[in-house]
CSV table of C-alpha atoms in Angstrom, one decimal:
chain,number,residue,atom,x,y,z
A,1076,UNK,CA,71.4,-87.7,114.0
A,1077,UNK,CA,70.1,-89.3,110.8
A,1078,UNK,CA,70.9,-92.8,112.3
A,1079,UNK,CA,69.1,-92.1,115.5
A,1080,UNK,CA,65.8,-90.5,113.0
A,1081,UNK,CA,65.9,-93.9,111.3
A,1082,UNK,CA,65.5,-95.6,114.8
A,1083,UNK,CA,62.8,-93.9,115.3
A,1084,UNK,CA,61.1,-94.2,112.4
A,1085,UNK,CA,61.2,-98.2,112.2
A,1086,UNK,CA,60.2,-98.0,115.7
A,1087,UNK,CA,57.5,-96.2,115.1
A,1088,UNK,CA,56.5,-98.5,111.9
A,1089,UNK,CA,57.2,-101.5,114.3
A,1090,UNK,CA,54.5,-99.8,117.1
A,1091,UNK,CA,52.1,-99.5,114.0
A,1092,UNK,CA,51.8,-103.0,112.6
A,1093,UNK,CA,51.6,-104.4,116.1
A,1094,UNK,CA,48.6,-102.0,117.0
A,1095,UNK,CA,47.2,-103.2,113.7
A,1096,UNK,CA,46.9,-106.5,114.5
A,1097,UNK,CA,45.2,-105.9,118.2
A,1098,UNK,CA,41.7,-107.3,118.0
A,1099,UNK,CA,41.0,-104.9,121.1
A,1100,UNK,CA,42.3,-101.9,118.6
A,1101,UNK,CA,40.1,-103.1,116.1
A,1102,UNK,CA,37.4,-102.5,118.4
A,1103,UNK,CA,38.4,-99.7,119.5
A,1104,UNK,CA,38.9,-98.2,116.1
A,1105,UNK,CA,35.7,-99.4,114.6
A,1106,UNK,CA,33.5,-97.6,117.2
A,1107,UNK,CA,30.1,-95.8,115.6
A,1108,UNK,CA,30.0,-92.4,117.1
A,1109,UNK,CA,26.4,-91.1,117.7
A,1110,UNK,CA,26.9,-88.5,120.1
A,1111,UNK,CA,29.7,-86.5,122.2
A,1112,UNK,CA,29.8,-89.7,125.0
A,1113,UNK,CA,30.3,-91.7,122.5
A,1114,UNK,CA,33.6,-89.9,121.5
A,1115,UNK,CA,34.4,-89.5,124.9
A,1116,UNK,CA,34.6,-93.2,126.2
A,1117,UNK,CA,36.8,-94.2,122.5
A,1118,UNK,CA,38.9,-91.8,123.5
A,1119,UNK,CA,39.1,-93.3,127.2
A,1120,UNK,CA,39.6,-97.2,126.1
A,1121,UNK,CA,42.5,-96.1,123.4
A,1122,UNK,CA,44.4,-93.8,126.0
A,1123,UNK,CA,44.9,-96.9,128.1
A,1124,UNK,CA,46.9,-98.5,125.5
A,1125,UNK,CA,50.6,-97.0,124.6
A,1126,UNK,CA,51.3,-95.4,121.4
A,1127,UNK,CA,47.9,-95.4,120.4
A,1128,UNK,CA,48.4,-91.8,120.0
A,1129,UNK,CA,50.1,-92.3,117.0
A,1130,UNK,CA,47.2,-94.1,115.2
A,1131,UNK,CA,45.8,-91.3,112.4
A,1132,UNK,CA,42.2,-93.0,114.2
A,1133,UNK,CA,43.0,-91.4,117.8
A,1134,UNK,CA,44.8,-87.9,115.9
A,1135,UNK,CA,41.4,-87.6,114.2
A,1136,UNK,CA,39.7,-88.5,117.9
A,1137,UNK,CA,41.1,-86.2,119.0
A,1138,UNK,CA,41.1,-83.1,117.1
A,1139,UNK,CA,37.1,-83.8,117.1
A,1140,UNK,CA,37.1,-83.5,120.5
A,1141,UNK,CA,39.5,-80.4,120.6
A,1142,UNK,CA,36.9,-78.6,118.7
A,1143,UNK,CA,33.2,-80.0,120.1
A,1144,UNK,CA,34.1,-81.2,123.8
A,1145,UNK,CA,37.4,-78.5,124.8
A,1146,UNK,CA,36.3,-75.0,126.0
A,1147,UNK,CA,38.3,-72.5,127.2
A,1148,UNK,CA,38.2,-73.3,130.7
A,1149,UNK,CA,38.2,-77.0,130.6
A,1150,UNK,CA,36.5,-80.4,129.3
A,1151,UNK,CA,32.7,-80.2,129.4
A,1152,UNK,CA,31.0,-83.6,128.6
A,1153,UNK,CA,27.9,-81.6,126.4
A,1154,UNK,CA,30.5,-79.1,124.9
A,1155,UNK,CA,29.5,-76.0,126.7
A,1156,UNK,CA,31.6,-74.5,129.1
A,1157,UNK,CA,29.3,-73.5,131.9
A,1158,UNK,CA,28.7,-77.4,131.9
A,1159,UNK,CA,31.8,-78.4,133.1
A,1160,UNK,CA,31.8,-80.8,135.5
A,1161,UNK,CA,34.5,-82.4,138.1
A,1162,UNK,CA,34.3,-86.2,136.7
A,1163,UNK,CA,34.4,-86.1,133.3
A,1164,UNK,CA,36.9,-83.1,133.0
A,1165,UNK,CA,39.3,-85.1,134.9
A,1166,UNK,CA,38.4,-88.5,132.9
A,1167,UNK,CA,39.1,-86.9,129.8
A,1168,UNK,CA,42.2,-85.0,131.4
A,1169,UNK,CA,43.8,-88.0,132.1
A,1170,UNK,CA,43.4,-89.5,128.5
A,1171,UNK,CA,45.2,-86.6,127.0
A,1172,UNK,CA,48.5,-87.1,129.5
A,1173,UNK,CA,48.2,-90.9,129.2
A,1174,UNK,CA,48.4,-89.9,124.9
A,1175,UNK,CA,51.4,-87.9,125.7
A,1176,UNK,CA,49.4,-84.5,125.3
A,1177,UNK,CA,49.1,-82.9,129.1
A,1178,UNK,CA,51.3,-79.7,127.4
A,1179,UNK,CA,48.2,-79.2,124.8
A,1180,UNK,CA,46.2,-76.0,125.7
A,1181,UNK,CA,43.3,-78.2,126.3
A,1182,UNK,CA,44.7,-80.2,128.4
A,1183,UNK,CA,46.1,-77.3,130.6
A,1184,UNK,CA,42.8,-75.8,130.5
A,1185,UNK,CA,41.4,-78.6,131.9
A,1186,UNK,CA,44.3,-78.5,135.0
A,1187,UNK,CA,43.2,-74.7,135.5
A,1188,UNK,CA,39.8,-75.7,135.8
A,1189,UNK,CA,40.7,-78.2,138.8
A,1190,UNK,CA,43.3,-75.7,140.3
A,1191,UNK,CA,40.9,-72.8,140.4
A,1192,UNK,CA,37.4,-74.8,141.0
A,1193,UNK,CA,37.7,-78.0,142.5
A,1194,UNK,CA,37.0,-78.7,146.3
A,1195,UNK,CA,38.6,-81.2,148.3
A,1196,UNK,CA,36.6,-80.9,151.4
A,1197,UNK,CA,33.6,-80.2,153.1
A,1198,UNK,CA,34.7,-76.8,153.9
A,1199,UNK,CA,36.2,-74.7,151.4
A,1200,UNK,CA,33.0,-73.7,148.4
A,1201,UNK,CA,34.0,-72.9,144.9
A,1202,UNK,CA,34.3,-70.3,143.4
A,1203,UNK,CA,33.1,-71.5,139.8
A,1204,UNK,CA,29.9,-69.2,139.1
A,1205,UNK,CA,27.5,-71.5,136.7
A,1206,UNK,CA,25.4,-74.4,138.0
A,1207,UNK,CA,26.4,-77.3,135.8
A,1208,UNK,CA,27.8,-78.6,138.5
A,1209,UNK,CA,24.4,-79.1,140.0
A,1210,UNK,CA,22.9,-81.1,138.2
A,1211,UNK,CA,23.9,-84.2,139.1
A,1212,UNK,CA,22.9,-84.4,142.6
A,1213,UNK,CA,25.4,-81.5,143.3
A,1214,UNK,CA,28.7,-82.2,141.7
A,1215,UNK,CA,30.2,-79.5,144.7
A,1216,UNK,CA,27.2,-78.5,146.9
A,1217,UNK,CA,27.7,-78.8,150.9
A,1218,UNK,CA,29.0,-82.1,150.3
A,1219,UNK,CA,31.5,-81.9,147.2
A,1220,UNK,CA,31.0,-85.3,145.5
A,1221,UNK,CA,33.1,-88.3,146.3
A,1222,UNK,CA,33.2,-89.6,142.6
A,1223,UNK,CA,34.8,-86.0,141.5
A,1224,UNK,CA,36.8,-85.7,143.8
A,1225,UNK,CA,38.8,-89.4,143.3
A,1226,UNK,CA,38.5,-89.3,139.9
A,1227,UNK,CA,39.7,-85.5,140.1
A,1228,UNK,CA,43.2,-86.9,142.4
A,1229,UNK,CA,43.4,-89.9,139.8
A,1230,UNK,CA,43.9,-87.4,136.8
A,1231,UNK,CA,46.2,-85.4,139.0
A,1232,UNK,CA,48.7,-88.4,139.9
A,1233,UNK,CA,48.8,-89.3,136.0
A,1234,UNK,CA,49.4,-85.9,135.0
A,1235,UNK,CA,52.4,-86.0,138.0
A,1236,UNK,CA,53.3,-89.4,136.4
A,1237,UNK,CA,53.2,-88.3,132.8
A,1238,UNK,CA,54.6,-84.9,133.0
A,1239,UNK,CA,58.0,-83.4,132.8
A,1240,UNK,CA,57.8,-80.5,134.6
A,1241,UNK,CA,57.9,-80.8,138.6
A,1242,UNK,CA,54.5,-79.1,140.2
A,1243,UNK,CA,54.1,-78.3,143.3
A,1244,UNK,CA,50.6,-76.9,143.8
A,1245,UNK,CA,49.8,-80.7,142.1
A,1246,UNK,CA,51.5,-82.4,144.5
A,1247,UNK,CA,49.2,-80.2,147.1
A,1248,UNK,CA,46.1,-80.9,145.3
A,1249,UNK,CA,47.3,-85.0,145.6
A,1250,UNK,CA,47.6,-84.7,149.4
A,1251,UNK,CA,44.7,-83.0,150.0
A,1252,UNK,CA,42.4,-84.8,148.1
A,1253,UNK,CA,44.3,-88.7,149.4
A,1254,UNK,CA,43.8,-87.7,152.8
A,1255,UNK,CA,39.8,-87.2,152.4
A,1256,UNK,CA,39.4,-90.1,151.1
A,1257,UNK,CA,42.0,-91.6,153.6
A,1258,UNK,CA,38.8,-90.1,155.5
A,1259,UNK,CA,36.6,-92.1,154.1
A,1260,UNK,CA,38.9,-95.3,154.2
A,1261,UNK,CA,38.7,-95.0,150.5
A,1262,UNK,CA,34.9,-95.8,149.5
A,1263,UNK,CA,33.3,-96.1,152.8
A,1264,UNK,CA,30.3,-93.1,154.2
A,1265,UNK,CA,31.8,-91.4,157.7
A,1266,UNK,CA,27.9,-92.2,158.7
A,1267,UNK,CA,27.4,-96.0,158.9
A,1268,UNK,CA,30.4,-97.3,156.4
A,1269,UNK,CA,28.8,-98.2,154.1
A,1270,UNK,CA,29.8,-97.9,150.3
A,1271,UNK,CA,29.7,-94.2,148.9
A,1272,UNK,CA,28.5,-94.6,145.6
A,1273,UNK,CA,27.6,-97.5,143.1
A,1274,UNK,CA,30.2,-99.4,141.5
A,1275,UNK,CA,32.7,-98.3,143.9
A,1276,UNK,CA,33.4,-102.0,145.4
A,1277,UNK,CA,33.4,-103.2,141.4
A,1278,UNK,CA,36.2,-104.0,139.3
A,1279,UNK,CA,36.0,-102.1,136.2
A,1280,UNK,CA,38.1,-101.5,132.9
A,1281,UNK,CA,38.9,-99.0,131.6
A,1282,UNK,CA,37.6,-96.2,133.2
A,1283,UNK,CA,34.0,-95.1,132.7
A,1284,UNK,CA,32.5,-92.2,135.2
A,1285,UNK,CA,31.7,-93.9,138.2
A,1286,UNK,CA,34.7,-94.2,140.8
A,1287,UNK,CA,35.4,-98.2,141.1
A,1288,UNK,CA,37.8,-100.5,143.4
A,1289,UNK,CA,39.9,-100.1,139.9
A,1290,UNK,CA,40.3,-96.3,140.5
A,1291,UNK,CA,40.8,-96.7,143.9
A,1292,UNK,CA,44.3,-99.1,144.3
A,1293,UNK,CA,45.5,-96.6,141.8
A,1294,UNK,CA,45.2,-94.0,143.8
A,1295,UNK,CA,46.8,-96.1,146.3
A,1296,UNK,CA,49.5,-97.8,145.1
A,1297,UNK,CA,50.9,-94.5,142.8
A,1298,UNK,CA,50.7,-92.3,146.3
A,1299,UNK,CA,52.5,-94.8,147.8
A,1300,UNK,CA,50.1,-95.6,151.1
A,1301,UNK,CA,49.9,-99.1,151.3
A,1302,UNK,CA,51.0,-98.9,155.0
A,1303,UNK,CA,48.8,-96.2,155.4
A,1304,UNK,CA,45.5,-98.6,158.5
A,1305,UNK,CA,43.3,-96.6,156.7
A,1306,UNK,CA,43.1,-98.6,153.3
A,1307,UNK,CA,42.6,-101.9,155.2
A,1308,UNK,CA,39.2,-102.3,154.4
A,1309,UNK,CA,40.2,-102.2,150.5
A,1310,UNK,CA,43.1,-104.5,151.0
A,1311,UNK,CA,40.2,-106.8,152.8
A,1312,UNK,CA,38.1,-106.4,149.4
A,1313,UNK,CA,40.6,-107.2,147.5
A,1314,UNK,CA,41.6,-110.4,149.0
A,1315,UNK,CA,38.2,-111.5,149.1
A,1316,UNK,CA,38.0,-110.6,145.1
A,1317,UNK,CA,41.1,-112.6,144.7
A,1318,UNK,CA,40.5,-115.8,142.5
A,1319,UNK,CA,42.0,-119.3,143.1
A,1320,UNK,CA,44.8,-118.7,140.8
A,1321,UNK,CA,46.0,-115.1,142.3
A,1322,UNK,CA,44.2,-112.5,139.8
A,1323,UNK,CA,41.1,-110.9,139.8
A,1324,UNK,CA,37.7,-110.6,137.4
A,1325,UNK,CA,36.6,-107.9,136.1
A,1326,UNK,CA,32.8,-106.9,138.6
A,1327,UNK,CA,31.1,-104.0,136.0
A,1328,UNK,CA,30.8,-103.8,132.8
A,1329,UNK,CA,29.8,-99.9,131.9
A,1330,UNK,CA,27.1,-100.3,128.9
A,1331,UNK,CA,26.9,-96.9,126.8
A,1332,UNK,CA,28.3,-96.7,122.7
A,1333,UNK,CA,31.9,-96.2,122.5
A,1334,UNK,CA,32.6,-97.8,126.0
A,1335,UNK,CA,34.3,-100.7,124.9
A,1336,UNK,CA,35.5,-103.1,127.6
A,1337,UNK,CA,38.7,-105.0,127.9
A,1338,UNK,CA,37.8,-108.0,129.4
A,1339,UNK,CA,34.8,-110.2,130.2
A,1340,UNK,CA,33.9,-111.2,133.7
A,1341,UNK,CA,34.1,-115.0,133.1
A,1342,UNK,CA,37.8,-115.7,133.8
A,1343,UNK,CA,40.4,-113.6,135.7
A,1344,UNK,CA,41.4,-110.4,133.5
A,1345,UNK,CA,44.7,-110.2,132.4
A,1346,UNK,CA,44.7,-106.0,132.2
A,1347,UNK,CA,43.3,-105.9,135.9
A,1348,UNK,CA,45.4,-108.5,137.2
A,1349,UNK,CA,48.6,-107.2,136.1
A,1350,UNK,CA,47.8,-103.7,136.6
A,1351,UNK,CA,46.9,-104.5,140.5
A,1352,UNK,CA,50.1,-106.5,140.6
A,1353,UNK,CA,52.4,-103.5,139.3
A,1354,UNK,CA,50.3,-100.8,141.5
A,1355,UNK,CA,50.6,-102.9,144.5
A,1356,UNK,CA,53.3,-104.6,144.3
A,1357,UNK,CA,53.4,-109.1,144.2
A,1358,UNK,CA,53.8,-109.4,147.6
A,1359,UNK,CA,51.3,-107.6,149.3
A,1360,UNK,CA,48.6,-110.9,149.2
């Protein structure tokens, strides 16, 4: 037992010293925070890489954002519950199970949230009572809003991925919310095809709060639909993103404090392309 604590200890040392010498940590870790967003997107960028949740930066992160952006009932992007909305409690949902901390009561207060409150279709209306949710354009008016809902089904699959526990009315929520997008062929309107929302054809890392081509083959490849005919319009973009030498650039760059980009869009990224290669699988272009 002592032997095995020791492991883990020079393990942990190991993780450390190679975080410490990440220029991208650096970055990340030398972030000026002005305001609650700015929090926010740090806490995004460093979720993406492992371990990072043993940095004393992230711990302290995150216990700011446990006491100023947490409620009760989930994430809310201004700190005030009845401000909640369906993008941003996801986003920052899925940092905390990619840090190893879905079991936190924040974290499950988030998943309450999208058990209780988020819509998956055009049909059912929720049931949450304040009008946060309105104020962008109708986060979940007659026509519940396509960025929520993806980025809502993203958070869900990582929680899946991430957590111990088997659940079932997750696994629901997954289906539901793949197959209206499956609707949608992913990103396109049902009226004329065209794209949904701005940024979604884009490459993008990390996350910010638009829904992008990035979020999208996630979704894909982790629910296992690549032979599902409704994605081939996104297997179409993505062969006509594909660069010369078999990877892909990065499209958007997100420009707020604390977002703090991965790659530049001059040369294929190295993040993107190996993500797309392990969600997809090598042989699928």
């Amino acid at each position: 037992m002592q032997e095995s604590k020791s492991l883990q200890e020079v393990d942990k040392t190991e993780t450390l010293n190679l975080l410490g010498d990440s220029k991208l940590i650096k970055k990340l870790t030398h972030v000026e925070h002005k305001n609650l967003l700015t929090h926010i997107w740090n806490l995004i960028g460093l979720a993406e890489i492992p371990n990072t949740i043993d940095l004393p930066y992230t711990q302290n992160l995150v216990s700011y954002i446990n006491k100023h952006i947490a409620t009760e009932e989930g994430f809310s992007y201004t700190g005030i519950a009845a401000e909640i909305v369906p993008c941003y409690n996801a986003l920052i949902f899925e940092a905390y199970c990619r840090l190893g901390l879905g079991h936190t009561d924040e974290a499950q207060a988030a998943l309450n949230w999208i058990k209780q409150y988020q819509v998956f279709d055009r049909v059912t209306k929720t049931t949450w009572p304040y009008e946060g949710i309105c104020k962008h354009g109708g986060c979940m008016k007659n026509v519940p809003c396509f960025i929520g809902i993806g980025k809502t089904v993203r958070a869900l699959i990582t929680y899946r991925d991430f957590s111990q526990n088997e659940d079932t009315e997750v696994n629901q929520l997954i289906q539901i919310g793949l197959d209206y997008m499956m609707q949608h062929h992913m990103f396109q309107r049902l009226s004329n095809q065209k794209p949904i929302s701005p940024h979604i054809t884009d490459i993008m890392f990390p996350q910010s709060y638009v829904l992008s081509l990035t979020d999208i083959v996630y979704i894909i490849g982790k629910t296992n639909s690549l032979n599902r005919p409704e994605i081939l319009p996104v297997l179409d973009l993505l062969k006509d993103k594909q660069t010369s030498t078999g990877g892909w650039k990065i499209d958007y760059i997100y420009s707020y404090q604390g977002y703090v980009p991965f790659d530049n869009r001059r040369k294929d990224s190295e993040w993107i392309t190996s993500l797309f290669l392990s969600w997809l699988g090598t042989d699928v272009f």
